[in-house]
Coordinates of C-alpha atoms in Angstrom, one line a residue:
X1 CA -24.2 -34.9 -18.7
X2 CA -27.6 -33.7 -20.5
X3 CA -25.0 -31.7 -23.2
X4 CA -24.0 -35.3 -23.9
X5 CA -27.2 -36.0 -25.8
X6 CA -27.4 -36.8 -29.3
X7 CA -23.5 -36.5 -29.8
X8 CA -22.3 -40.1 -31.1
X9 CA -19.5 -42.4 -29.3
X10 CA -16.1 -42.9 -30.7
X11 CA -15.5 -45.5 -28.8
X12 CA -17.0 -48.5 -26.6
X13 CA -18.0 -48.2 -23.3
X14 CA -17.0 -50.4 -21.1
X15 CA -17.4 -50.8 -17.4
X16 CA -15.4 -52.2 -14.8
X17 CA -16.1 -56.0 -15.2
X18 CA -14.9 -55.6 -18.8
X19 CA -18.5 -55.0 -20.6
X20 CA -19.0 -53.1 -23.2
X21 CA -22.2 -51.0 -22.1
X22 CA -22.8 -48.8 -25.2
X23 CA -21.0 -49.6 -28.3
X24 CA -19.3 -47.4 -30.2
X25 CA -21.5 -45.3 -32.8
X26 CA -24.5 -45.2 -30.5
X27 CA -26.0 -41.7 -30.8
X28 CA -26.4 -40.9 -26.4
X29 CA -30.0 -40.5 -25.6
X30 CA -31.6 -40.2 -22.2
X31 CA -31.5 -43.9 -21.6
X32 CA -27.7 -44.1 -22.3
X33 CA -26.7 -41.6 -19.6
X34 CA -28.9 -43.2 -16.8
X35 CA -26.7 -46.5 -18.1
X36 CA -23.4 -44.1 -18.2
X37 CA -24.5 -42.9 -14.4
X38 CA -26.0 -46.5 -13.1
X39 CA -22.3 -48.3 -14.5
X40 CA -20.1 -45.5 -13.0
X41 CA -18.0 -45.5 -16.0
X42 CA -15.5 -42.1 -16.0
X43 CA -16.9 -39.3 -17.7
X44 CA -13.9 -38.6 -19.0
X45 CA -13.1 -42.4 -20.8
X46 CA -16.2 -40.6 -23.1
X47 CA -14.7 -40.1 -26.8
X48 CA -17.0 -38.4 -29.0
X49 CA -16.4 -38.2 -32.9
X50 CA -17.2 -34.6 -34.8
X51 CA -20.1 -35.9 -36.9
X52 CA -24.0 -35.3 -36.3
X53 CA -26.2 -37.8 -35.8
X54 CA -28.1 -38.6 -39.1
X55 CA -31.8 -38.7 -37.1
X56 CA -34.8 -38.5 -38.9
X57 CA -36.8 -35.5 -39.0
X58 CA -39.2 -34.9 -35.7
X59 CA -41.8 -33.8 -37.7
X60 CA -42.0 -36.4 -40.4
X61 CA -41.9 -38.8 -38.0
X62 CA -45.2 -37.4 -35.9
X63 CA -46.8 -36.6 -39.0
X64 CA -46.0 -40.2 -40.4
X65 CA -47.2 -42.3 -37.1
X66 CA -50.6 -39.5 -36.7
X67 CA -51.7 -40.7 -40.1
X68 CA -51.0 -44.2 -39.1
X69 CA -53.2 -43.7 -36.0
X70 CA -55.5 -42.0 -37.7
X71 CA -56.5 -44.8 -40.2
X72 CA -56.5 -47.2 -37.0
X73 CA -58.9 -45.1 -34.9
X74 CA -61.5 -44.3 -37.7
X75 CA -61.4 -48.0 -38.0
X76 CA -63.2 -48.5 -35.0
X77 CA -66.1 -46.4 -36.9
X78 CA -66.4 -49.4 -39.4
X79 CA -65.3 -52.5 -37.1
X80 CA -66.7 -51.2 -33.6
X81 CA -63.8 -52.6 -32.4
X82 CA -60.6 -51.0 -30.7
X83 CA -57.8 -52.3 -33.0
X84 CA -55.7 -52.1 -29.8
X85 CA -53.2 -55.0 -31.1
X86 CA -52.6 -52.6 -34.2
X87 CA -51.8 -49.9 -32.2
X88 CA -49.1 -51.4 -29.9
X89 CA -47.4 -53.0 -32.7
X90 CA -47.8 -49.5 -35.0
X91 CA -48.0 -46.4 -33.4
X92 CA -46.3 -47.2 -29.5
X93 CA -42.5 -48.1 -30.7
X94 CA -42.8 -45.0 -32.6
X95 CA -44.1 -42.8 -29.9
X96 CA -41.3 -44.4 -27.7
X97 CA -38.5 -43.6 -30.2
X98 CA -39.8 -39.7 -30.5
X99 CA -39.6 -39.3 -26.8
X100 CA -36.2 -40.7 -27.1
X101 CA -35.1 -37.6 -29.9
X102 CA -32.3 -35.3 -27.7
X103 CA -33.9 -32.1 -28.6
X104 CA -36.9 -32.2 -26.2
X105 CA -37.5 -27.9 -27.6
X106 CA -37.6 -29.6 -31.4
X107 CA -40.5 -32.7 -29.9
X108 CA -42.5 -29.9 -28.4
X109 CA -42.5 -28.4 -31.7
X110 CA -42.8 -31.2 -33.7
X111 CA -45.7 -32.7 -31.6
X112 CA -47.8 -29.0 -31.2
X113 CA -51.2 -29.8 -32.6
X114 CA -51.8 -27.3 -35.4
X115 CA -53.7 -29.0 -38.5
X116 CA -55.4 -31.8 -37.1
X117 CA -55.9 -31.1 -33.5
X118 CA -57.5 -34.3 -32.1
X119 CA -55.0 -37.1 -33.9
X120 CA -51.8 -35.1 -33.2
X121 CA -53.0 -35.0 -29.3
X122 CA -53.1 -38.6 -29.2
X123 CA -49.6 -39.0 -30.3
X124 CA -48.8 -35.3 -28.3
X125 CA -49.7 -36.8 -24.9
X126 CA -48.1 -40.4 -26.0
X127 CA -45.2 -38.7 -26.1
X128 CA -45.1 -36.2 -23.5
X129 CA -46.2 -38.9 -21.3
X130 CA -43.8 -41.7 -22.1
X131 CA -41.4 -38.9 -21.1
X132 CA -42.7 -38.1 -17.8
X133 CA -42.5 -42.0 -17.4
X134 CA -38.8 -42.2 -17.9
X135 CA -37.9 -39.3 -15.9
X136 CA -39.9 -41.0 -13.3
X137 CA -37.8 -43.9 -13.7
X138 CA -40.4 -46.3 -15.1
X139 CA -39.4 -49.9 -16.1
X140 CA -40.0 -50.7 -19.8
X141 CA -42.7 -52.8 -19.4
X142 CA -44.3 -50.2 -17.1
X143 CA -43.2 -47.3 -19.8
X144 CA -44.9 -49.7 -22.6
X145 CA -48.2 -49.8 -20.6
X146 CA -48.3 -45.9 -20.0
X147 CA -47.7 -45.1 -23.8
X148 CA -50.3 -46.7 -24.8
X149 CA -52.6 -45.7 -21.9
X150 CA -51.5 -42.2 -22.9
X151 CA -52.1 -42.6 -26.9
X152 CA -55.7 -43.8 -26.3
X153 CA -56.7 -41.9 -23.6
X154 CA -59.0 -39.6 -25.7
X155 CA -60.4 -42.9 -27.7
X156 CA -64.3 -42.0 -26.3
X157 CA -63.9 -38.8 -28.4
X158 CA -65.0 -41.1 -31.5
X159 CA -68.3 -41.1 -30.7
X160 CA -68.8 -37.3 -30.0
X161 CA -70.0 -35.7 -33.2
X162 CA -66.6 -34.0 -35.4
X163 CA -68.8 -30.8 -35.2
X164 CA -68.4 -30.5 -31.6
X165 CA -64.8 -31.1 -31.4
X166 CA -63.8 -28.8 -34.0
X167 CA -66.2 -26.0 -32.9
X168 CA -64.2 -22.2 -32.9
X169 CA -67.1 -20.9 -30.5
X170 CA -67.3 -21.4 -26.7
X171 CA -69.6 -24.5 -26.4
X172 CA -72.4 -24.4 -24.7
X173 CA -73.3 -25.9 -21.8
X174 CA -75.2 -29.0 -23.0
X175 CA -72.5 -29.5 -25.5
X176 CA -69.6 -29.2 -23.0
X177 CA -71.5 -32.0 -20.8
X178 CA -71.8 -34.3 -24.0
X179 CA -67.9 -33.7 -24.8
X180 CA -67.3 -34.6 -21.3
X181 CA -68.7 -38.1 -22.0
X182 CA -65.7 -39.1 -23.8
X183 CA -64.0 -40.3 -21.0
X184 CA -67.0 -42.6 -20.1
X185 CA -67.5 -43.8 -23.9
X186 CA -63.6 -44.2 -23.6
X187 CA -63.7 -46.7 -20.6
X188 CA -67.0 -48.6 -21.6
X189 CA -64.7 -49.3 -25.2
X190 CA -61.8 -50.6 -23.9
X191 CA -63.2 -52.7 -21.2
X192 CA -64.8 -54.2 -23.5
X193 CA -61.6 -54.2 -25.4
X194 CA -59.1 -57.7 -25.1
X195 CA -55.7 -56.9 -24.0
X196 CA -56.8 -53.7 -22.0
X197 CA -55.6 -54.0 -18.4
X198 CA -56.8 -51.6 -15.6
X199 CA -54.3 -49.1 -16.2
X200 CA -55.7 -48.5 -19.9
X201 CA -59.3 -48.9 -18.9
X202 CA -58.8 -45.9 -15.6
X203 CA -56.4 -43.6 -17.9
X204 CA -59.5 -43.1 -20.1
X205 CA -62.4 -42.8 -17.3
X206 CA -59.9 -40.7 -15.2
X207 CA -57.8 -38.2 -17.1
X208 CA -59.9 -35.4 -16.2
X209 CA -59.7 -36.1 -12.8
X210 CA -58.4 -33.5 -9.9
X211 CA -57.1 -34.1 -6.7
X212 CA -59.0 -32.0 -5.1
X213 CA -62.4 -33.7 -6.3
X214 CA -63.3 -31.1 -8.8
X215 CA -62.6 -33.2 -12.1
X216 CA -64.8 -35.5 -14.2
X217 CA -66.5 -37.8 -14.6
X218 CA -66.9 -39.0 -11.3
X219 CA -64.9 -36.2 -8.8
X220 CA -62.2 -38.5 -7.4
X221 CA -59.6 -37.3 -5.1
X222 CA -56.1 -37.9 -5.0
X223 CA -55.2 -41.6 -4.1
X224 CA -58.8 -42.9 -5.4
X225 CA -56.9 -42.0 -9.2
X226 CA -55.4 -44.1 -11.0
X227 CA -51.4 -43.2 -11.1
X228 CA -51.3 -43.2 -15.1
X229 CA -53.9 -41.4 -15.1
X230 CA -51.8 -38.5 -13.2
X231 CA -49.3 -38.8 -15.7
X232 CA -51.2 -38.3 -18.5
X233 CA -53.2 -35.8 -17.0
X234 CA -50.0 -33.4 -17.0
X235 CA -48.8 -34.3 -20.3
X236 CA -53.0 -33.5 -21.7
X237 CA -53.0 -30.2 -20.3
X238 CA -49.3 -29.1 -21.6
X239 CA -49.9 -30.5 -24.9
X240 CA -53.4 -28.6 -25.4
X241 CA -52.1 -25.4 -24.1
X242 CA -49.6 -25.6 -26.1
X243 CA -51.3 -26.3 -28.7
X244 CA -53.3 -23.7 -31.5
X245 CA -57.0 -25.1 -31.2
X246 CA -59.9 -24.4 -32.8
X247 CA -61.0 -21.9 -30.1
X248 CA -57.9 -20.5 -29.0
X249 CA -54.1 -19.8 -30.1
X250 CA -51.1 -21.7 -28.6
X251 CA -50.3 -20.5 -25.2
X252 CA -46.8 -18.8 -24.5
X253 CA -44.1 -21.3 -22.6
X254 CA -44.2 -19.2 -19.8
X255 CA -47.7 -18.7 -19.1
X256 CA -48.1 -22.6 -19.2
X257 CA -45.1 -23.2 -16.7
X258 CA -46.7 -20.5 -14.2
X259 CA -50.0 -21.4 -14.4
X260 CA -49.0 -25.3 -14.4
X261 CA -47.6 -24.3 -11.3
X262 CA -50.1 -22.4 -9.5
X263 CA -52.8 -24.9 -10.6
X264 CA -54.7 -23.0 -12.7
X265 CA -55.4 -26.2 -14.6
X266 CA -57.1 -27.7 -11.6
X267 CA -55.4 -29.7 -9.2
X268 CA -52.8 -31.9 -11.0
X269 CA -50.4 -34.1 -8.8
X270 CA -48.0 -31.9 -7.7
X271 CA -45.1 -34.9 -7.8
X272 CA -45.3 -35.5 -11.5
X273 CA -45.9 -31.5 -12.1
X274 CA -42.5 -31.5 -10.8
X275 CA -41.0 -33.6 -12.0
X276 CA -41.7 -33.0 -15.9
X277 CA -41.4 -29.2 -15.4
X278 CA -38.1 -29.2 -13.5
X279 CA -36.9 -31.8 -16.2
X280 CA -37.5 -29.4 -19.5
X281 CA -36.6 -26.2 -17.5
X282 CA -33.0 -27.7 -16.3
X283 CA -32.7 -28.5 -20.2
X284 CA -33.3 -24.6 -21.0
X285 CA -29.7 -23.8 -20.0
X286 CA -27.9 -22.8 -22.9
X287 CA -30.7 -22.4 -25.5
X288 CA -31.8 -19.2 -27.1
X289 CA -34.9 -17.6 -25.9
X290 CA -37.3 -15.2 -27.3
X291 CA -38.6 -12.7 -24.4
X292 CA -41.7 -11.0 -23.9
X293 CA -40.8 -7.9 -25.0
X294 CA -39.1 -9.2 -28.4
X295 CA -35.4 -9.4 -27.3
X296 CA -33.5 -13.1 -27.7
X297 CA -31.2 -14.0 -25.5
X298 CA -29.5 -17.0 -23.8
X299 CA -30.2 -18.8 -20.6
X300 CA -26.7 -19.1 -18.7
X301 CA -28.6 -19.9 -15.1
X302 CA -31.2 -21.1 -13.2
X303 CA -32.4 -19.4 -10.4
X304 CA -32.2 -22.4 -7.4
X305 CA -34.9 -20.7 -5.6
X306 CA -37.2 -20.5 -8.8
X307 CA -36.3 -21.8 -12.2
X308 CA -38.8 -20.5 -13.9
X309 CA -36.8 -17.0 -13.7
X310 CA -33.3 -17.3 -15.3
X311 CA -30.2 -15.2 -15.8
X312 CA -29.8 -14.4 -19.1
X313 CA -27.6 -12.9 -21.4
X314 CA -28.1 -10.6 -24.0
X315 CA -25.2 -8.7 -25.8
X316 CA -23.0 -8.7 -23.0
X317 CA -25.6 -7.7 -20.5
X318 CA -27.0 -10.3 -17.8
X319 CA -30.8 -9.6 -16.7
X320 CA -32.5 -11.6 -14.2
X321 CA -35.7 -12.9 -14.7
X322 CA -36.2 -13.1 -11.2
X323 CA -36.1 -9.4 -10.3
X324 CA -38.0 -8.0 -13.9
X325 CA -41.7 -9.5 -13.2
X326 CA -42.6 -7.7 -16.7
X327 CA -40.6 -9.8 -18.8
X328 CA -40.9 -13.5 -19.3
X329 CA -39.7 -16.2 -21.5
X330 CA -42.6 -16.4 -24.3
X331 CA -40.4 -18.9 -26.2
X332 CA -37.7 -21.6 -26.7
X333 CA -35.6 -21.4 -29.5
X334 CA -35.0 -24.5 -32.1

């Protein structure tokens, strides 16, 4: 049903009892179809009508809610306080209502941190990880908690010095260890922060934890993390390899996927590994692809025993991914 998203209902939905489920108009997103599939209503009672779904521009809206919580973290500079209030009521709903946009290819785009690196990674990893959350089947109250976890999980970074964050050259080792403090001046903040529950606090302490120890700040292993934290750890590391920074270029899609995979990141839970990239590689059928060696193409399969290597099709010809180790998907299409 994932070809179902963003087309726009004809008609009602309506269940067995008589309910309507989804009204006619609605534009489908993820959370209609776990509705569509939870109700058991008949695929084929679906009407769809021939018009596009008037959305607002992904990118407008990310640059739109990083300027928002940009103003409300450099307020802290002035204030010393986390206007955490401010930043449910202003920045969550919209991180929640990007991760809901059907294109998730046109949100990794949108959400890439290219201009100003540290605010759009806030909002990156809000949004990549409020996605993880649904496709883990979080309840809302749960998915409200982890969005905001996830959109201040960097907070300590306001008291390491702009120069450091921004610096194009390798840091040094001294400096690396005073960046690394961010996720202790991030939990000492919003302890001391009202409204910050446990999940919050441990999100920014633990992000750069690993299960197999080797993390920061304090080495924890595996069930001694927080489970947020885990979550957001994935959705960090995508987002900032994904990312141009100011010491290195954007990573291609499929050296992020592999090396995601093989944990070259460090040891990330291997559960919500799966499950995020399993849920945007399933979503790659269909979409145009650019290949290492310059040719585009079109996914028409995935490979059961390894997504990650396709069948696709290009003029005519099928070549599978599986059996060319040379060539690789270096990029989506939008």
């Amino acid at each position: 049903m994932d070809s179902y998203l963003g087309r726009i209902l004809k008609n009602d939905l309506i269940n067995a009892y008589g309910v309507t489920v989804i009204p006619a108009r609605s534009v489908l997103n993820a959370e209609h179809l776990e509705l569509i599939r939870k109700q058991r209503i008949n695929t084929l009672d679906i009407v769809f009508t021939d018009e596009q779904p008037q959305t607002p521009a992904c990118r407008e809206m990310v640059n739109g809610v990083v300027e928002v919580s940009k103003d409300l973290f450099n307020s802290f500079r002035l204030t010393r306080k986390v206007p955490l209030a401010d930043i449910r009521k202003d920045v969550v709903p919209v991180v929640q209502e990007i991760s809901l946009l059907p294109d998730i290819f046109a949100l990794f785009e949108a959400i890439q941190g290219k201009d100003d690196y540290t605010y759009q990674h806030n909002i990156g990893v809000g949004v990549l990880s409020t996605l993880i959350g649904r496709w883990m089947n979080m309840g809302q109250a749960e998915l409200s908690v982890l969005s905001l976890a996830a959109t201040l999980h960097d907070i300590g970074k306001l008291k390491i010095p702009s120069e450091l964050l921004n610096k194009p050259d390798k840091l040094t080792a001294e400096e690396f260890a005073m960046v690394r403090k961010h996720t202790i001046y991030g939990y000492e903040m919003l302890k001391e922060t009202t409204g910050a529950n446990s999940h919050i606090t441990l999100t920014a302490l633990q992000h750069h934890e690993r299960n197999d120890g080797k993390g920061y700040p304090l080495g924890l292993k595996e069930e001694q993390i927080d489970s947020y934290s885990k979550i957001v750890a994935v959705a960090d590391i995508f987002h900032a390899m994904s990312s141009k920074r100011p010491y290195h270029e954007a990573m291609p899609f499929h050296s992020i996927v592999e090396q995601m995979r093989r944990g070259s990141f460090g040891a990330l839970d291997p559960h919500v590994v799966s499950v995020f990239l399993e849920n945007i590689v399933k979503r790659t059928v269909g979409r145009d692809v650019i290949l290492t060696d310059g040719r585009v193409g079109e996914i028409v399969y995935l490979n059961p025993h390894n997504i990650e290597t396709p069948l696709i099709k290009i003029d005519g010809e099928y070549i599978d991914l599986g059996k060319m180790r040379d060539l690789k998907i270096k990029e989506i299409s939008i």
